[in-house]
CSV table of C-alpha atoms (C1' of nucleotides) in Angstrom, one decimal:
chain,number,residue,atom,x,y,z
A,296,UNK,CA,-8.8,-14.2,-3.6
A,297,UNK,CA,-5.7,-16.4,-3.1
A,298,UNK,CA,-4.4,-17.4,0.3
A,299,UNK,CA,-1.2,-15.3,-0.4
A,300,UNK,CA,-3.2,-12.2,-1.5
A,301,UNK,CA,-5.2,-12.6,1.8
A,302,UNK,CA,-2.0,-12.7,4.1
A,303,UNK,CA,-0.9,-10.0,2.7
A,304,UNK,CA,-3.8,-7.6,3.0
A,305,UNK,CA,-4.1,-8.5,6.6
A,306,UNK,CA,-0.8,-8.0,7.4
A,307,UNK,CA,-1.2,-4.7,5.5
A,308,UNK,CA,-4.4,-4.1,7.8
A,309,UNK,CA,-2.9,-5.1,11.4
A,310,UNK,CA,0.1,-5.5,11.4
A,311,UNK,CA,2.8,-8.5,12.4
A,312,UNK,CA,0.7,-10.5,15.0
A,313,UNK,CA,4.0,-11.6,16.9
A,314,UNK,CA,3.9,-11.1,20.2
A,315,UNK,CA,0.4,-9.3,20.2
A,316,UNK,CA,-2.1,-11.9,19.9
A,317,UNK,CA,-2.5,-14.2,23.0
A,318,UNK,CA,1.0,-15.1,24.3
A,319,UNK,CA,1.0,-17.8,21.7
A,320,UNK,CA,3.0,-15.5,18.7
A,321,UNK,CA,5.7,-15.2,21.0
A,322,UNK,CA,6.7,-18.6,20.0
A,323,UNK,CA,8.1,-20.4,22.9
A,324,UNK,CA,10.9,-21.3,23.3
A,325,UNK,CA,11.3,-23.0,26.8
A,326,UNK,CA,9.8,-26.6,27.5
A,327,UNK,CA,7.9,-24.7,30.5
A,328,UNK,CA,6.4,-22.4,28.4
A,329,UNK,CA,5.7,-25.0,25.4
A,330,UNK,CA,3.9,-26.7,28.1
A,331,UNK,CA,1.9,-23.8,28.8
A,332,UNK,CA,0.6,-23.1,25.4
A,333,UNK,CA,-0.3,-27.0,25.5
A,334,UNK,CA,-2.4,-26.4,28.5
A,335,UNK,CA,-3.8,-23.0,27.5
A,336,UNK,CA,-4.9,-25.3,23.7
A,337,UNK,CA,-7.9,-26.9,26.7
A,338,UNK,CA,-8.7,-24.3,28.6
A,339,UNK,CA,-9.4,-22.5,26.0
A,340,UNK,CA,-11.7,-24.7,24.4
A,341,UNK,CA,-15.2,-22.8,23.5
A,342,UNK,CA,-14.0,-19.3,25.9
A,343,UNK,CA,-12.7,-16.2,26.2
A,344,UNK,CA,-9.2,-15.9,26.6
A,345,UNK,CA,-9.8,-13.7,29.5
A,346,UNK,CA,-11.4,-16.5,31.4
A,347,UNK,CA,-8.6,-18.6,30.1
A,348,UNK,CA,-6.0,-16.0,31.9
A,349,UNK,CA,-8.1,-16.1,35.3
A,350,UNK,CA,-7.4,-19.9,35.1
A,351,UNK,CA,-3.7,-20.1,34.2
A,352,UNK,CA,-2.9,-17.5,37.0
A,353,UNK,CA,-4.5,-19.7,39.2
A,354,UNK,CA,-2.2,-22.2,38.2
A,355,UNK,CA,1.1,-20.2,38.0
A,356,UNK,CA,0.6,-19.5,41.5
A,357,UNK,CA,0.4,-22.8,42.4
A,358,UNK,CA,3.5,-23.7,40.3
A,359,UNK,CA,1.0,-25.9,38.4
A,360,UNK,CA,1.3,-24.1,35.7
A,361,UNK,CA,3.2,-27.4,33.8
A,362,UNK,CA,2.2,-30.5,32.6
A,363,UNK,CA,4.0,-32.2,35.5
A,364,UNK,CA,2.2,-29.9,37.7
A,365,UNK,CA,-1.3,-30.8,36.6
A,366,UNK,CA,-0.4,-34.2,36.7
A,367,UNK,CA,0.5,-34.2,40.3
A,368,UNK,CA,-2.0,-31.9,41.5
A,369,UNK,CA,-4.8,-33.1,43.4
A,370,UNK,CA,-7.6,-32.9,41.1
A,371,UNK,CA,-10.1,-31.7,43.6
A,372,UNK,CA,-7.5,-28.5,43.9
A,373,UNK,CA,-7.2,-28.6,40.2
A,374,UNK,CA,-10.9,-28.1,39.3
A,375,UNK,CA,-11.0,-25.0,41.9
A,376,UNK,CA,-7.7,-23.5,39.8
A,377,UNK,CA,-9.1,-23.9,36.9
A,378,UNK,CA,-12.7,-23.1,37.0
A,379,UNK,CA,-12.7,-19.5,35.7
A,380,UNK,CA,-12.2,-21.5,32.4
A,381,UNK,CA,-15.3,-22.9,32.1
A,382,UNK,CA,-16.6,-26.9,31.3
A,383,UNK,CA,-13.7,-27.1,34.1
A,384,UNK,CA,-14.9,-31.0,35.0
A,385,UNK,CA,-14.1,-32.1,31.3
A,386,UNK,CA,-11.1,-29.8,31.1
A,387,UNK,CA,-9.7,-31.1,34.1
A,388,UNK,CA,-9.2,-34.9,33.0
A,389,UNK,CA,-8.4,-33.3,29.5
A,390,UNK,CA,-5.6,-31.8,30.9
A,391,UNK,CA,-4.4,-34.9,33.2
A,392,UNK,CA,-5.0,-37.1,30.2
A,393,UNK,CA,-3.0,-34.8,28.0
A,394,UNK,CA,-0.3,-34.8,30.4
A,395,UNK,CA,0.2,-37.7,30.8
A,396,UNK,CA,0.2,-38.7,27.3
A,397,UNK,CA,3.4,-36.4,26.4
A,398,UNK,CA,5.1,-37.2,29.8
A,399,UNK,CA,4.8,-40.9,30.3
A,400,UNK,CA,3.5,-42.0,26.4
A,401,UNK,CA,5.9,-39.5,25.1
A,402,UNK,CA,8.7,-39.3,27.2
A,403,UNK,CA,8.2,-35.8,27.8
A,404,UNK,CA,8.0,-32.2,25.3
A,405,UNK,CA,11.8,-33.2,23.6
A,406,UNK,CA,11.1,-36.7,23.2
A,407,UNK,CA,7.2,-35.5,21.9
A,408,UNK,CA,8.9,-33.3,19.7
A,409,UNK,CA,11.1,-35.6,18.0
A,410,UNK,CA,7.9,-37.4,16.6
A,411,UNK,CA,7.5,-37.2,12.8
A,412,UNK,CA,4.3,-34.7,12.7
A,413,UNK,CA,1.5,-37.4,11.8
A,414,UNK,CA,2.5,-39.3,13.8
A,415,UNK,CA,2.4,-37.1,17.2
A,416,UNK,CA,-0.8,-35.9,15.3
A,417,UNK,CA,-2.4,-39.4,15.6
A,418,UNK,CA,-1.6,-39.6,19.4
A,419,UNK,CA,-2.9,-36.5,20.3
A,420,UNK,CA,-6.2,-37.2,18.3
A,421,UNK,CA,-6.6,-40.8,20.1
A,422,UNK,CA,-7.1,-38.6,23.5
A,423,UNK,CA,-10.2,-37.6,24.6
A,424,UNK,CA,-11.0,-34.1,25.1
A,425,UNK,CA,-8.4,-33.4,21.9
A,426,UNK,CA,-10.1,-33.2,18.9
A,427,UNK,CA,-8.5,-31.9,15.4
A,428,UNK,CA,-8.2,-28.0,16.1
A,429,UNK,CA,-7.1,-28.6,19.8
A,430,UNK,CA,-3.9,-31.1,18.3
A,431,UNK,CA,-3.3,-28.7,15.5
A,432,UNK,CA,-2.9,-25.9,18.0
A,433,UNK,CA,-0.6,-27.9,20.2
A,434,UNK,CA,0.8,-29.0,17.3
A,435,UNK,CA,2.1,-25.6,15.4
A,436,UNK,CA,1.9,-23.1,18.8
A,437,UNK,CA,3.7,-25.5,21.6
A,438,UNK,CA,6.0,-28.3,19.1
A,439,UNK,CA,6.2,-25.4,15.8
A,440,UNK,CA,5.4,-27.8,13.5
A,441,UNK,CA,3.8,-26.9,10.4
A,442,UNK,CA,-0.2,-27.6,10.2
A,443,UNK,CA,-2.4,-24.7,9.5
A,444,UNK,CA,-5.1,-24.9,12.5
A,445,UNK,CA,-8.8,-24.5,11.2
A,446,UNK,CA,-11.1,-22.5,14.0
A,447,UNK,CA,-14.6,-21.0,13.6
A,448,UNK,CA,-12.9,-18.0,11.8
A,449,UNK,CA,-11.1,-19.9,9.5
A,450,UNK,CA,-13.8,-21.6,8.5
A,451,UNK,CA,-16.6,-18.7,8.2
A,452,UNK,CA,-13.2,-17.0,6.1
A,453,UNK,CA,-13.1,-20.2,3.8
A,454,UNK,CA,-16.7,-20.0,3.0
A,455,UNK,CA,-15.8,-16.7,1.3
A,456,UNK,CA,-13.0,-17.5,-0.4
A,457,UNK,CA,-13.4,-19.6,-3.6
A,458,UNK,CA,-12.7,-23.2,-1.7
A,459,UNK,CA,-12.2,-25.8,-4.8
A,460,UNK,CA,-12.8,-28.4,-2.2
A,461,UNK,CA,-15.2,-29.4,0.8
A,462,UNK,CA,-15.6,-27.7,3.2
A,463,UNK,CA,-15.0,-30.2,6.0
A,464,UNK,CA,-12.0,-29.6,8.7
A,465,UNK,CA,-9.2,-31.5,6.2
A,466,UNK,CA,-10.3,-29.7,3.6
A,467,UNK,CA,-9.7,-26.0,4.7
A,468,UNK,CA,-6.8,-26.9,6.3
A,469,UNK,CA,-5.0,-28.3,2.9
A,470,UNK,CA,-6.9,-25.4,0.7
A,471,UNK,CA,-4.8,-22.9,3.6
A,472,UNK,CA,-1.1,-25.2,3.5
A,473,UNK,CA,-1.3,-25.4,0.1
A,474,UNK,CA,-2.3,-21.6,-1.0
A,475,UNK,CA,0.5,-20.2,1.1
A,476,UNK,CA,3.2,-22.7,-0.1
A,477,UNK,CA,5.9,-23.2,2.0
A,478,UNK,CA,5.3,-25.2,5.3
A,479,UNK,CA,6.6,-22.9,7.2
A,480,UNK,CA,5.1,-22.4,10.5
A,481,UNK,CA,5.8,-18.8,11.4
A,482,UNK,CA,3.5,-18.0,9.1
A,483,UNK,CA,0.9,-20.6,9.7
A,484,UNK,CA,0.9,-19.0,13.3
A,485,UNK,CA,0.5,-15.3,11.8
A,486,UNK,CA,-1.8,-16.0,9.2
A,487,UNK,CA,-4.0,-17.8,12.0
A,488,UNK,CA,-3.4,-15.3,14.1
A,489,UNK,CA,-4.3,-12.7,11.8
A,490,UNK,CA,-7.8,-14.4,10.6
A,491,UNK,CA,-8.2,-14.1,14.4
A,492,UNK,CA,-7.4,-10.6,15.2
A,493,UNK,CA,-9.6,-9.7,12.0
A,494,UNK,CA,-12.5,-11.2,13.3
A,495,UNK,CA,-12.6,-9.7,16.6
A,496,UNK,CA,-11.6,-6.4,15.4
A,497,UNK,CA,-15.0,-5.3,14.3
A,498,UNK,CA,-14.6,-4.8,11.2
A,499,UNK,CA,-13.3,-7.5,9.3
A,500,UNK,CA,-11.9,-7.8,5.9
A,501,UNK,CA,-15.3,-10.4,5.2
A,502,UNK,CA,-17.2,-6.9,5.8
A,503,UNK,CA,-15.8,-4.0,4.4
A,504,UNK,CA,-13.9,-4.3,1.0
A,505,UNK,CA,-16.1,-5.8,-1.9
A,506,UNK,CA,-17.2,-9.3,-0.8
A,507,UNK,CA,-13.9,-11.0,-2.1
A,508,UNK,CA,-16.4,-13.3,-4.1
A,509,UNK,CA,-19.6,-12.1,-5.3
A,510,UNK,CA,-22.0,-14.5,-3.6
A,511,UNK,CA,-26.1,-15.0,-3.8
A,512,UNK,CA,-27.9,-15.0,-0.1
B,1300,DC,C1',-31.6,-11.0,31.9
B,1301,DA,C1',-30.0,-12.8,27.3
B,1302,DC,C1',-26.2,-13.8,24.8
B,1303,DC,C1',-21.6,-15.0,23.6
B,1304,DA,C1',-16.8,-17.1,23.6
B,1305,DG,C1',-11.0,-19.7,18.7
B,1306,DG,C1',-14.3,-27.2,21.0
B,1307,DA,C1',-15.3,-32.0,21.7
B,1308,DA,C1',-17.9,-36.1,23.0
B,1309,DT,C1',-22.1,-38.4,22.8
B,1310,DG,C1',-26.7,-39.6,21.3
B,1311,DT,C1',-30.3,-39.8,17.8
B,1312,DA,C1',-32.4,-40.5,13.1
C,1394,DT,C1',-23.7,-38.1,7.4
C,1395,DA,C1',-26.2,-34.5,9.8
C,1396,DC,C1',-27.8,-32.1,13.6
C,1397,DA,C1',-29.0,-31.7,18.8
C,1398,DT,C1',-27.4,-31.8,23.5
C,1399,DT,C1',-24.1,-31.4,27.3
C,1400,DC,C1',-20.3,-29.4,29.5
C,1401,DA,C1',-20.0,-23.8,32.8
C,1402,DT,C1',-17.8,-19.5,33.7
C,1403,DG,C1',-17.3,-14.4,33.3
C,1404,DG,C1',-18.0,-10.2,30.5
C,1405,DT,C1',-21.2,-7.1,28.0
DNA sequence: CACCAGGAATGTA
DNA sequence: TACATTCATGGT
């Protein structure tokens, strides 16, 4: 099955994600709430989104809930806010050195989002505690710029499509950009968002249906 | 009580 | 390159 053909029948299944799954699909719009999905890309790092929520409330009381508002935060205050999320002394200096790469490297979310794609893609990879799904995340769900983001899902998906190539990160991510076309990134966030919603909804299109490629054990 | 959740860095062979 | 380990909480 084509990339296309698999949109579709998920969009068939569940419907248009927007709005519906996380907060992310509501595409935002403000640089406060840009900044939020940013953060929310390290929280939610190997959680629940639920534990993600207990943490970001935490912050939104504060008025933390921003990049300049983890920066400033006392970080002995900061790990407390955030340690519903989980790993919360890595997150912590994820999210000070991830702030203060866009603010003070960057010049802030507009400046940051004036950067040709790669290039903000390279910067974001050099920090630690951002690896290649956490920048594509930031990268399509807080800037909107097209790269298709490659989680767990994705890649359990991949396996049982027919994948010409490898099947390393780079590789599904291309086989995804280039089977739905376009670059457009309203429907790299559905389409994610979609393979997402699948997954967790019990019974996913992998399941039920004929196995989309008839594969050996 | 065991297991899992949308990762990333580090260490070992 | 290919695993194994560490980081940690909250829900089921």
């Amino acid at each position: 099955m084509d990339v296309k053909t698999l949109y579709s029948r998920l969009l068939g299944i569940h419907g248009n994600p927007g709005g519906q799954w996380r907060l992310w699909c509501k595409r935002p719009k403000t640089t406060g709430e840009k900044e939020a999905v940013a953060i929310e890309a390290i929280l939610t790092q190997r959680v629940s989104w639920h534990n993600v929520m207990l943490a970001t409330e935490n912050l939104r009381m504060s008025g933390c809930f921003s990049l300049e508002g983890v920066l400033d935060c006392d970080t002995k205050r900061l790990l407390s806010m955030i340690r519903p999320s989980g790993f919360y002394r890595v997150k912590a200096e994820r999210l000070k050195v991830l702030s203060d790469y866009i603010l003070n490297v960057c010049g802030g979310m507009e400046k940051a989002g004036e950067m040709p794609l790669d290039c903000l893609r390279q910067g974001l990879l050099s920090l630690k505690g951002v690896g290649e799904e956490t920048a594509d995340d930031i990268l399509l769900y807080s800037f909107g710029m097209p790269v298709f983001v490659v989680d767990q899902y994705t890649r359990r998906l991949a396996e049982s499509l027919d994948l010409p190539g490898d099947l390393s990160y780079t590789g599904v991510r291309e086989f995804f950009e280039r089977g739905i076309g376009n670059r457009d990134c309203a429907v790299y966030q559905d389409l994610h968002a979609l393979i997402v919603i699948d997954a967790k909804s019990g019974k996913s299109i992998l399941n039920h249906r004929e196995p989309l490629r008839e594969e050996k054990k």
